[in-house]
Structures are given as structure tokens and as C-alpha cells.
PDB file of C-alpha atoms in Angstrom:
ATOM      1  CA  MET A  29       2.614  -0.999   9.853  1.00  0.00           C
ATOM      2  CA  ARG A  30       0.196  -1.926  12.637  1.00  0.00           C
ATOM      3  CA  PHE A  31       0.078  -5.510  11.421  1.00  0.00           C
ATOM      4  CA  LEU A  32       3.878  -5.806  11.517  1.00  0.00           C
ATOM      5  CA  ASP A  33       3.829  -4.207  14.968  1.00  0.00           C
ATOM      6  CA  SER A  34       1.309  -6.795  16.134  1.00  0.00           C
ATOM      7  CA  ILE A  35       3.547  -9.747  15.196  1.00  0.00           C
ATOM      8  CA  LYS A  36       7.042  -8.415  15.869  1.00  0.00           C
ATOM      9  CA  GLU A  37       7.285 -10.106  19.288  1.00  0.00           C
ATOM     10  CA  LYS A  38       5.903 -13.445  18.051  1.00  0.00           C
ATOM     11  CA  ALA A  39       7.453 -14.013  14.637  1.00  0.00           C
ATOM     12  CA  SER A  40      10.779 -15.772  14.247  1.00  0.00           C
ATOM     13  CA  ALA A  41      10.683 -15.151  10.486  1.00  0.00           C
ATOM     14  CA  ILE A  42       8.484 -13.171   8.110  1.00  0.00           C
ATOM     15  CA  TYR A  43       8.150 -13.997   4.413  1.00  0.00           C
ATOM     16  CA  LEU A  44       6.903 -11.179   2.176  1.00  0.00           C
ATOM     17  CA  LEU A  45       5.931 -12.794  -1.115  1.00  0.00           C
ATOM     18  CA  GLY A  46       6.257  -9.847  -3.454  1.00  0.00           C
ATOM     19  CA  ASP A  47       4.403  -6.747  -4.664  1.00  0.00           C
ATOM     20  CA  MET A  48       4.894  -4.986  -1.362  1.00  0.00           C
ATOM     21  CA  PHE A  49       5.182  -1.720  -3.281  1.00  0.00           C
ATOM     22  CA  ASP A  50       2.963  -0.299  -6.019  1.00  0.00           C
ATOM     23  CA  PHE A  51       6.189   0.248  -7.910  1.00  0.00           C
ATOM     24  CA  TRP A  52       9.814   0.152  -6.803  1.00  0.00           C
ATOM     25  CA  ASP A  53      12.891   1.079  -8.783  1.00  0.00           C
ATOM     26  CA  GLU A  54      16.247   1.929  -7.241  1.00  0.00           C
ATOM     27  CA  TYR A  55      18.667   4.368  -8.755  1.00  0.00           C
ATOM     28  CA  ARG A  56      22.235   4.502  -7.494  1.00  0.00           C
ATOM     29  CA  TYR A  57      21.632   7.561  -5.342  1.00  0.00           C
ATOM     30  CA  VAL A  58      17.830   7.718  -5.294  1.00  0.00           C
ATOM     31  CA  VAL A  59      15.178   5.496  -3.729  1.00  0.00           C
ATOM     32  CA  PRO A  60      11.414   5.935  -4.227  1.00  0.00           C
ATOM     33  CA  LYS A  61       9.415   8.391  -2.149  1.00  0.00           C
ATOM     34  CA  GLY A  62       6.514   7.283   0.007  1.00  0.00           C
ATOM     35  CA  TYR A  63       7.613   4.054   1.692  1.00  0.00           C
ATOM     36  CA  THR A  64       9.646   5.468   4.593  1.00  0.00           C
ATOM     37  CA  ARG A  65       7.568   4.026   7.428  1.00  0.00           C
ATOM     38  CA  PHE A  66       7.476   0.572   5.840  1.00  0.00           C
ATOM     39  CA  LEU A  67      11.227   0.576   5.233  1.00  0.00           C
ATOM     40  CA  GLY A  68      11.767   1.739   8.801  1.00  0.00           C
ATOM     41  CA  LYS A  69       9.594  -1.082  10.114  1.00  0.00           C
ATOM     42  CA  LEU A  70      11.547  -3.656   8.109  1.00  0.00           C
ATOM     43  CA  SER A  71      14.753  -2.263   9.604  1.00  0.00           C
ATOM     44  CA  GLU A  72      13.287  -2.389  13.108  1.00  0.00           C
ATOM     45  CA  LEU A  73      12.300  -6.031  12.669  1.00  0.00           C
ATOM     46  CA  THR A  74      15.687  -7.121  11.345  1.00  0.00           C
ATOM     47  CA  ASP A  75      17.510  -5.055  13.996  1.00  0.00           C
ATOM     48  CA  ASN A  76      15.537  -7.003  16.611  1.00  0.00           C
ATOM     49  CA  GLY A  77      16.605 -10.347  15.161  1.00  0.00           C
ATOM     50  CA  VAL A  78      13.535 -11.227  13.091  1.00  0.00           C
ATOM     51  CA  GLU A  79      14.416 -12.797   9.746  1.00  0.00           C
ATOM     52  CA  VAL A  80      12.605 -10.910   6.990  1.00  0.00           C
ATOM     53  CA  HIS A  81      12.571 -12.624   3.602  1.00  0.00           C
ATOM     54  CA  PHE A  82      11.597 -10.318   0.755  1.00  0.00           C
ATOM     55  CA  PHE A  83      10.509 -11.885  -2.549  1.00  0.00           C
ATOM     56  CA  THR A  84      10.502  -9.686  -5.614  1.00  0.00           C
ATOM     57  CA  GLY A  85       7.191  -9.535  -7.453  1.00  0.00           C
ATOM     58  CA  ASN A  86       6.288  -8.076 -10.799  1.00  0.00           C
ATOM     59  CA  HIS A  87       5.842  -4.610  -9.224  1.00  0.00           C
ATOM     60  CA  ASP A  88       9.082  -4.465  -7.249  1.00  0.00           C
ATOM     61  CA  LEU A  89      11.714  -6.470  -9.095  1.00  0.00           C
ATOM     62  CA  TRP A  90      13.956  -3.448  -9.783  1.00  0.00           C
ATOM     63  CA  THR A  91      15.933  -3.646  -6.548  1.00  0.00           C
ATOM     64  CA  TYR A  92      19.718  -3.629  -6.564  1.00  0.00           C
ATOM     65  CA  GLY A  93      20.919  -3.916  -2.978  1.00  0.00           C
ATOM     66  CA  TYR A  94      19.219  -1.156  -0.994  1.00  0.00           C
ATOM     67  CA  LEU A  95      16.724  -3.406   0.793  1.00  0.00           C
ATOM     68  CA  GLU A  96      19.427  -5.855   1.860  1.00  0.00           C
ATOM     69  CA  GLU A  97      22.034  -3.265   2.815  1.00  0.00           C
ATOM     70  CA  GLU A  98      19.826  -0.670   4.512  1.00  0.00           C
ATOM     71  CA  CYS A  99      16.911  -2.742   5.812  1.00  0.00           C
ATOM     72  CA  GLY A 100      18.640  -6.076   6.437  1.00  0.00           C
ATOM     73  CA  VAL A 101      16.173  -8.228   4.531  1.00  0.00           C
ATOM     74  CA  ILE A 102      17.038 -11.504   2.815  1.00  0.00           C
ATOM     75  CA  LEU A 103      16.167 -10.994  -0.846  1.00  0.00           C
ATOM     76  CA  HIS A 104      14.781 -13.736  -3.103  1.00  0.00           C
ATOM     77  CA  ARG A 105      14.466 -13.218  -6.841  1.00  0.00           C
ATOM     78  CA  LYS A 106      13.403 -16.806  -7.515  1.00  0.00           C
ATOM     79  CA  PRO A 107      11.186 -19.394  -5.800  1.00  0.00           C
ATOM     80  CA  PHE A 108      12.679 -20.607  -2.545  1.00  0.00           C
ATOM     81  CA  THR A 109      12.412 -24.042  -0.952  1.00  0.00           C
ATOM     82  CA  THR A 110      13.133 -24.119   2.762  1.00  0.00           C
ATOM     83  CA  GLU A 111      12.564 -26.220   5.854  1.00  0.00           C
ATOM     84  CA  ILE A 112      10.528 -24.520   8.578  1.00  0.00           C
ATOM     85  CA  MET A 113      10.165 -26.327  11.887  1.00  0.00           C
ATOM     86  CA  GLY A 114      10.792 -29.687  10.254  1.00  0.00           C
ATOM     87  CA  HIS A 115       8.487 -29.244   7.261  1.00  0.00           C
ATOM     88  CA  GLU A 116       9.333 -28.395   3.660  1.00  0.00           C
ATOM     89  CA  PHE A 117       7.909 -25.210   2.108  1.00  0.00           C
ATOM     90  CA  TYR A 118       8.008 -23.930  -1.459  1.00  0.00           C
ATOM     91  CA  LEU A 119       7.608 -20.148  -1.433  1.00  0.00           C
ATOM     92  CA  ALA A 120       7.286 -17.862  -4.450  1.00  0.00           C
ATOM     93  CA  HIS A 121       5.602 -14.711  -5.648  1.00  0.00           C
ATOM     94  CA  GLY A 122       4.054 -16.820  -8.407  1.00  0.00           C
ATOM     95  CA  ASP A 123       4.532 -14.770 -11.560  1.00  0.00           C
ATOM     96  CA  GLY A 124       6.085 -16.769 -14.358  1.00  0.00           C
ATOM     97  CA  LEU A 125       4.901 -20.117 -13.000  1.00  0.00           C
ATOM     98  CA  GLY A 126       2.677 -21.439 -15.740  1.00  0.00           C
ATOM     99  CA  ASP A 127       0.880 -18.212 -16.671  1.00  0.00           C
ATOM    100  CA  PRO A 128      -0.479 -18.810 -20.202  1.00  0.00           C
ATOM    101  CA  ASP A 129      -1.128 -15.120 -21.012  1.00  0.00           C
ATOM    102  CA  PRO A 130       1.284 -14.250 -23.867  1.00  0.00           C
ATOM    103  CA  LYS A 131       1.085 -10.509 -23.128  1.00  0.00           C
ATOM    104  CA  PHE A 132       2.080 -11.010 -19.493  1.00  0.00           C
ATOM    105  CA  ARG A 133       4.843 -13.442 -20.433  1.00  0.00           C
ATOM    106  CA  PHE A 134       6.261 -10.925 -22.917  1.00  0.00           C
ATOM    107  CA  LEU A 135       6.146  -8.081 -20.381  1.00  0.00           C
ATOM    108  CA  ARG A 136       7.722 -10.235 -17.696  1.00  0.00           C
ATOM    109  CA  LYS A 137      10.587 -11.188 -20.004  1.00  0.00           C
ATOM    110  CA  LEU A 138      11.003  -7.530 -20.979  1.00  0.00           C
ATOM    111  CA  PHE A 139      11.004  -6.256 -17.384  1.00  0.00           C
ATOM    112  CA  HIS A 140      13.550  -8.878 -16.328  1.00  0.00           C
ATOM    113  CA  SER A 141      15.917  -8.072 -19.184  1.00  0.00           C
ATOM    114  CA  THR A 142      19.069  -6.197 -18.217  1.00  0.00           C
ATOM    115  CA  THR A 143      18.624  -3.985 -21.288  1.00  0.00           C
ATOM    116  CA  CYS A 144      15.225  -2.782 -20.079  1.00  0.00           C
ATOM    117  CA  GLN A 145      16.560  -2.248 -16.563  1.00  0.00           C
ATOM    118  CA  HIS A 146      19.504  -0.206 -17.837  1.00  0.00           C
ATOM    119  CA  LEU A 147      17.232   1.914 -20.034  1.00  0.00           C
ATOM    120  CA  LEU A 148      14.894   2.594 -17.113  1.00  0.00           C
ATOM    121  CA  ASN A 149      17.794   3.615 -14.907  1.00  0.00           C
ATOM    122  CA  PHE A 150      19.099   6.009 -17.568  1.00  0.00           C
ATOM    123  CA  MET A 151      15.744   7.773 -17.403  1.00  0.00           C
ATOM    124  CA  HIS A 152      15.395  10.635 -14.922  1.00  0.00           C
ATOM    125  CA  PRO A 153      13.879   9.296 -11.652  1.00  0.00           C
ATOM    126  CA  TYR A 154      10.883  11.639 -11.973  1.00  0.00           C
ATOM    127  CA  TRP A 155       9.878  10.167 -15.318  1.00  0.00           C
ATOM    128  CA  GLY A 156      10.868   6.609 -14.435  1.00  0.00           C
ATOM    129  CA  MET A 157       8.768   6.609 -11.258  1.00  0.00           C
ATOM    130  CA  LYS A 158       5.877   8.413 -12.953  1.00  0.00           C
ATOM    131  CA  LEU A 159       5.806   5.798 -15.703  1.00  0.00           C
ATOM    132  CA  GLY A 160       5.986   2.920 -13.215  1.00  0.00           C
ATOM    133  CA  LEU A 161       3.357   4.323 -10.836  1.00  0.00           C
ATOM    134  CA  ASN A 162       0.919   4.970 -13.682  1.00  0.00           C
ATOM    135  CA  TRP A 163       1.357   1.372 -14.818  1.00  0.00           C
ATOM    136  CA  ALA A 164       0.797   0.160 -11.235  1.00  0.00           C
ATOM    137  CA  LYS A 165      -2.311   2.352 -10.882  1.00  0.00           C
ATOM    138  CA  HIS A 166      -3.764   0.837 -14.050  1.00  0.00           C
ATOM    139  CA  SER A 167      -3.158  -2.653 -12.651  1.00  0.00           C
ATOM    140  CA  ARG A 168      -4.782  -1.777  -9.304  1.00  0.00           C
ATOM    141  CA  LEU A 169      -7.845  -0.179 -10.928  1.00  0.00           C
ATOM    142  CA  LYS A 170      -8.262  -3.270 -13.076  1.00  0.00           C
ATOM    143  CA  ARG A 171      -8.582  -5.359  -9.904  1.00  0.00           C
ATOM    144  CA  ALA A 172     -10.889  -2.821  -8.244  1.00  0.00           C
ATOM    145  CA  ASP A 173     -13.203  -2.870 -11.282  1.00  0.00           C
ATOM    146  CA  GLY A 174     -13.435  -6.649 -11.148  1.00  0.00           C
ATOM    147  CA  LYS A 175     -11.613  -7.127 -14.445  1.00  0.00           C
ATOM    148  CA  GLU A 176      -9.026  -9.453 -12.975  1.00  0.00           C
ATOM    149  CA  GLU A 177      -9.933 -13.126 -13.150  1.00  0.00           C
ATOM    150  CA  PRO A 178     -11.462 -14.545  -9.941  1.00  0.00           C
ATOM    151  CA  TYR A 179     -10.603 -18.092  -8.891  1.00  0.00           C
ATOM    152  CA  MET A 180     -11.038 -20.140 -12.063  1.00  0.00           C
ATOM    153  CA  GLY A 181     -11.296 -23.585 -10.514  1.00  0.00           C
ATOM    154  CA  GLU A 182      -8.730 -26.255  -9.846  1.00  0.00           C
ATOM    155  CA  ASP A 183      -8.587 -27.404 -13.466  1.00  0.00           C
ATOM    156  CA  LYS A 184      -8.065 -23.904 -14.922  1.00  0.00           C
ATOM    157  CA  GLU A 185      -6.041 -22.045 -12.294  1.00  0.00           C
ATOM    158  CA  TYR A 186      -2.543 -22.002 -13.759  1.00  0.00           C
ATOM    159  CA  LEU A 187      -0.710 -21.875 -10.425  1.00  0.00           C
ATOM    160  CA  VAL A 188      -2.604 -24.980  -9.312  1.00  0.00           C
ATOM    161  CA  GLN A 189      -1.763 -26.793 -12.543  1.00  0.00           C
ATOM    162  CA  TRP A 190       1.890 -25.746 -12.349  1.00  0.00           C
ATOM    163  CA  THR A 191       2.122 -26.918  -8.734  1.00  0.00           C
ATOM    164  CA  LYS A 192       0.561 -30.288  -9.513  1.00  0.00           C
ATOM    165  CA  ALA A 193       3.138 -30.857 -12.247  1.00  0.00           C
ATOM    166  CA  TYR A 194       6.017 -29.715 -10.038  1.00  0.00           C
ATOM    167  CA  MET A 195       5.046 -31.843  -7.032  1.00  0.00           C
ATOM    168  CA  LYS A 196       5.289 -35.058  -9.071  1.00  0.00           C
ATOM    169  CA  ASN A 197       9.088 -34.791  -8.890  1.00  0.00           C
ATOM    170  CA  HIS A 198       9.332 -33.028  -5.514  1.00  0.00           C
ATOM    171  CA  SER A 199       7.530 -35.264  -3.061  1.00  0.00           C
ATOM    172  CA  ASN A 200       9.378 -33.745  -0.093  1.00  0.00           C
ATOM    173  CA  VAL A 201       7.499 -30.421  -0.311  1.00  0.00           C
ATOM    174  CA  GLU A 202       4.422 -30.265   1.919  1.00  0.00           C
ATOM    175  CA  TYR A 203       3.342 -26.649   1.543  1.00  0.00           C
ATOM    176  CA  TYR A 204       3.270 -24.376  -1.512  1.00  0.00           C
ATOM    177  CA  ILE A 205       2.576 -20.704  -0.813  1.00  0.00           C
ATOM    178  CA  TYR A 206       2.177 -17.951  -3.411  1.00  0.00           C
ATOM    179  CA  GLY A 207       1.123 -14.337  -3.815  1.00  0.00           C
ATOM    180  CA  HIS A 208       0.587 -12.701  -7.229  1.00  0.00           C
ATOM    181  CA  ARG A 209      -2.974 -13.799  -8.063  1.00  0.00           C
ATOM    182  CA  HIS A 210      -4.665 -11.592  -5.422  1.00  0.00           C
ATOM    183  CA  ILE A 211      -7.116 -14.350  -4.507  1.00  0.00           C
ATOM    184  CA  GLU A 212      -7.477 -16.211  -1.229  1.00  0.00           C
ATOM    185  CA  LEU A 213      -7.046 -19.961  -1.683  1.00  0.00           C
ATOM    186  CA  ASP A 214      -6.334 -22.885   0.626  1.00  0.00           C
ATOM    187  CA  LEU A 215      -6.332 -26.092  -1.410  1.00  0.00           C
ATOM    188  CA  LYS A 216      -5.430 -29.647  -0.425  1.00  0.00           C
ATOM    189  CA  LEU A 217      -3.670 -31.269  -3.383  1.00  0.00           C
ATOM    190  CA  ASP A 218      -3.256 -34.693  -1.786  1.00  0.00           C
ATOM    191  CA  ARG A 219      -3.071 -36.218   1.691  1.00  0.00           C
ATOM    192  CA  HIS A 220       0.205 -34.512   2.535  1.00  0.00           C
ATOM    193  CA  VAL A 221       0.334 -31.422   0.300  1.00  0.00           C
ATOM    194  CA  ARG A 222      -1.422 -28.067   0.607  1.00  0.00           C
ATOM    195  CA  MET A 223      -1.271 -25.008  -1.604  1.00  0.00           C
ATOM    196  CA  LEU A 224      -2.072 -21.483  -0.456  1.00  0.00           C
ATOM    197  CA  ILE A 225      -2.507 -18.239  -2.373  1.00  0.00           C
ATOM    198  CA  LEU A 226      -2.359 -15.415   0.119  1.00  0.00           C
ATOM    199  CA  GLY A 227      -4.854 -12.913  -1.253  1.00  0.00           C
ATOM    200  CA  ASP A 228      -3.607  -9.353  -0.805  1.00  0.00           C
ATOM    201  CA  TRP A 229      -2.900  -6.608   1.739  1.00  0.00           C
ATOM    202  CA  ILE A 230      -5.005  -3.862   0.105  1.00  0.00           C
ATOM    203  CA  TRP A 231      -8.553  -5.259   0.183  1.00  0.00           C
ATOM    204  CA  GLN A 232      -8.473  -8.719   1.776  1.00  0.00           C
ATOM    205  CA  PHE A 233      -5.800  -8.200   4.472  1.00  0.00           C
ATOM    206  CA  THR A 234      -4.969 -11.903   4.423  1.00  0.00           C
ATOM    207  CA  TYR A 235      -1.790 -13.666   5.479  1.00  0.00           C
ATOM    208  CA  ALA A 236      -0.574 -17.126   6.516  1.00  0.00           C
ATOM    209  CA  VAL A 237       0.740 -18.273   9.887  1.00  0.00           C
ATOM    210  CA  TYR A 238       2.660 -21.463  10.619  1.00  0.00           C
ATOM    211  CA  ASP A 239       3.214 -22.515  14.230  1.00  0.00           C
ATOM    212  CA  GLY A 240       5.145 -25.739  13.626  1.00  0.00           C
ATOM    213  CA  GLU A 241       2.038 -27.924  13.576  1.00  0.00           C
ATOM    214  CA  HIS A 242      -0.686 -26.062  11.728  1.00  0.00           C
ATOM    215  CA  LEU A 243      -0.779 -23.674   8.780  1.00  0.00           C
ATOM    216  CA  PHE A 244      -3.511 -21.050   8.952  1.00  0.00           C
ATOM    217  CA  LEU A 245      -4.786 -18.541   6.402  1.00  0.00           C
ATOM    218  CA  GLU A 246      -5.883 -15.557   8.476  1.00  0.00           C
ATOM    219  CA  GLN A 247      -7.356 -12.101   7.981  1.00  0.00           C
ATOM    220  CA  TYR A 248      -5.946  -9.095   9.778  1.00  0.00           C
ATOM    221  CA  ILE A 249      -8.620  -7.085  11.580  1.00  0.00           C
ATOM    222  CA  GLU A 250      -7.212  -4.118  13.426  1.00  0.00           C
ATOM    223  CA  GLY A 251      -7.705  -4.321  17.169  1.00  0.00           C
ATOM    224  CA  GLU A 252      -8.111  -8.096  17.291  1.00  0.00           C
ATOM    225  CA  SER A 253      -5.356 -10.279  18.736  1.00  0.00           C
ATOM    226  CA  GLN A 254      -3.356 -12.152  16.124  1.00  0.00           C
ATOM    227  CA  PRO A 255      -2.249 -15.838  16.234  1.00  0.00           C
TER     228      PRO A 255
END
């Protein structure tokens, strides 16, 4: 909340690239407990004219209108190409872009299926949220224990390989920015193209800033002035 407070007077647009919640699933008349201050801050930003773009990640893809209607965000379920201050950006959470893990690919397909979503929403919210939060806790502990892959190198990092293949037919894009991998990466792919992976907001507190000329990967340290 303090980070969003620190940039609310400076930002013309904010892009949240997914997994902002441990787990999020909307029911028709029920929304998850525990995120009130964050949802209120999103509403404050959009009420004050700041564009907030919210990308669904693999932890918060079960959203069905609440965030747009109540908080005023612009929701993106797929990668989004946009021009910012005269430069072309490709923005995405990053899941599903070249990940070779068959288990993850199966789970992603399952979670995105309307059948799975309907079954989850038929479940009582107590059990649905309990199931989802336990799954999210397992994922977080895996990262905390160092079991998640660190940066694997340019030749093995699947998001890098996917981006290199994509950019061959999309020469207009200058900046590729992702979340998902929970690593901090700023990589120059050729003279005119850069790729960033943003890290995370739990341990690394990293984020990107673009001022129209330069793209920075920064770390939020409470009490310090922000770009």
C-alpha cells in the first residue's frame, strides 16, 4: 500500500502483471477476505484518474468482473501490446509462454477450462478458498525453500527463448516485460530490444519504471524517494 501511495501522484498508468493475490476467486455474491486495503487503493488510484491495468496470473485468473466494476481497473487476460510514450511494449504475466513443464501446462489448461471454473464456483466459498489458499501456500513455500529454479541462463530460460522467437516477426516491439518467474532480469536481446522480468513484491520488492526515455528496474525501499 505504501508503495502505491508513493507513486500515485507521479504515475499516469500502472501495470500490475499478475499474481497480485495469493489466490483470488470470485463468487457471484462473495469476494475473498483479506485484500480490502489493496482493493481500496486500486479504487483510489482509478478514481483519481490513474490508469490501472491488471493482468491475470496463475494465482488470480478466476475474476469475473468485480475488479473492473468495483475498482475500475482495466483487465487483461492475455498478453497486451501497447504504445507508451512513443515506444512499443509487450506486457504479459508470462505463464503459458513457452514453459516446457508438462505438469504446469496441464494445470494451466485445467485452471483455464470453463468446466473447472464452474466446478470451483459450485463449491462452497469456504472450501473453495481453503483449497486455493493451501495450493498458493505450497507454491510460496517452494520458493522460500529455494526449490524454484533460479535464472537458468539465456539459452535455457524459456521466457527468453519464447521472446527471441516472437520478436523475429514483431520487430516493432522494443520492450518485453513479464512477471511469473519471480526472478529479477534485465536482458538486452539486440540493439533495440530489452526484456525484463520483474522479480516479485514479497521478497525482492522490485518494479519497473518508464519515463519516456529510459526504462529502469528498481527496488522499493520504504522511506526512500521513488523515481
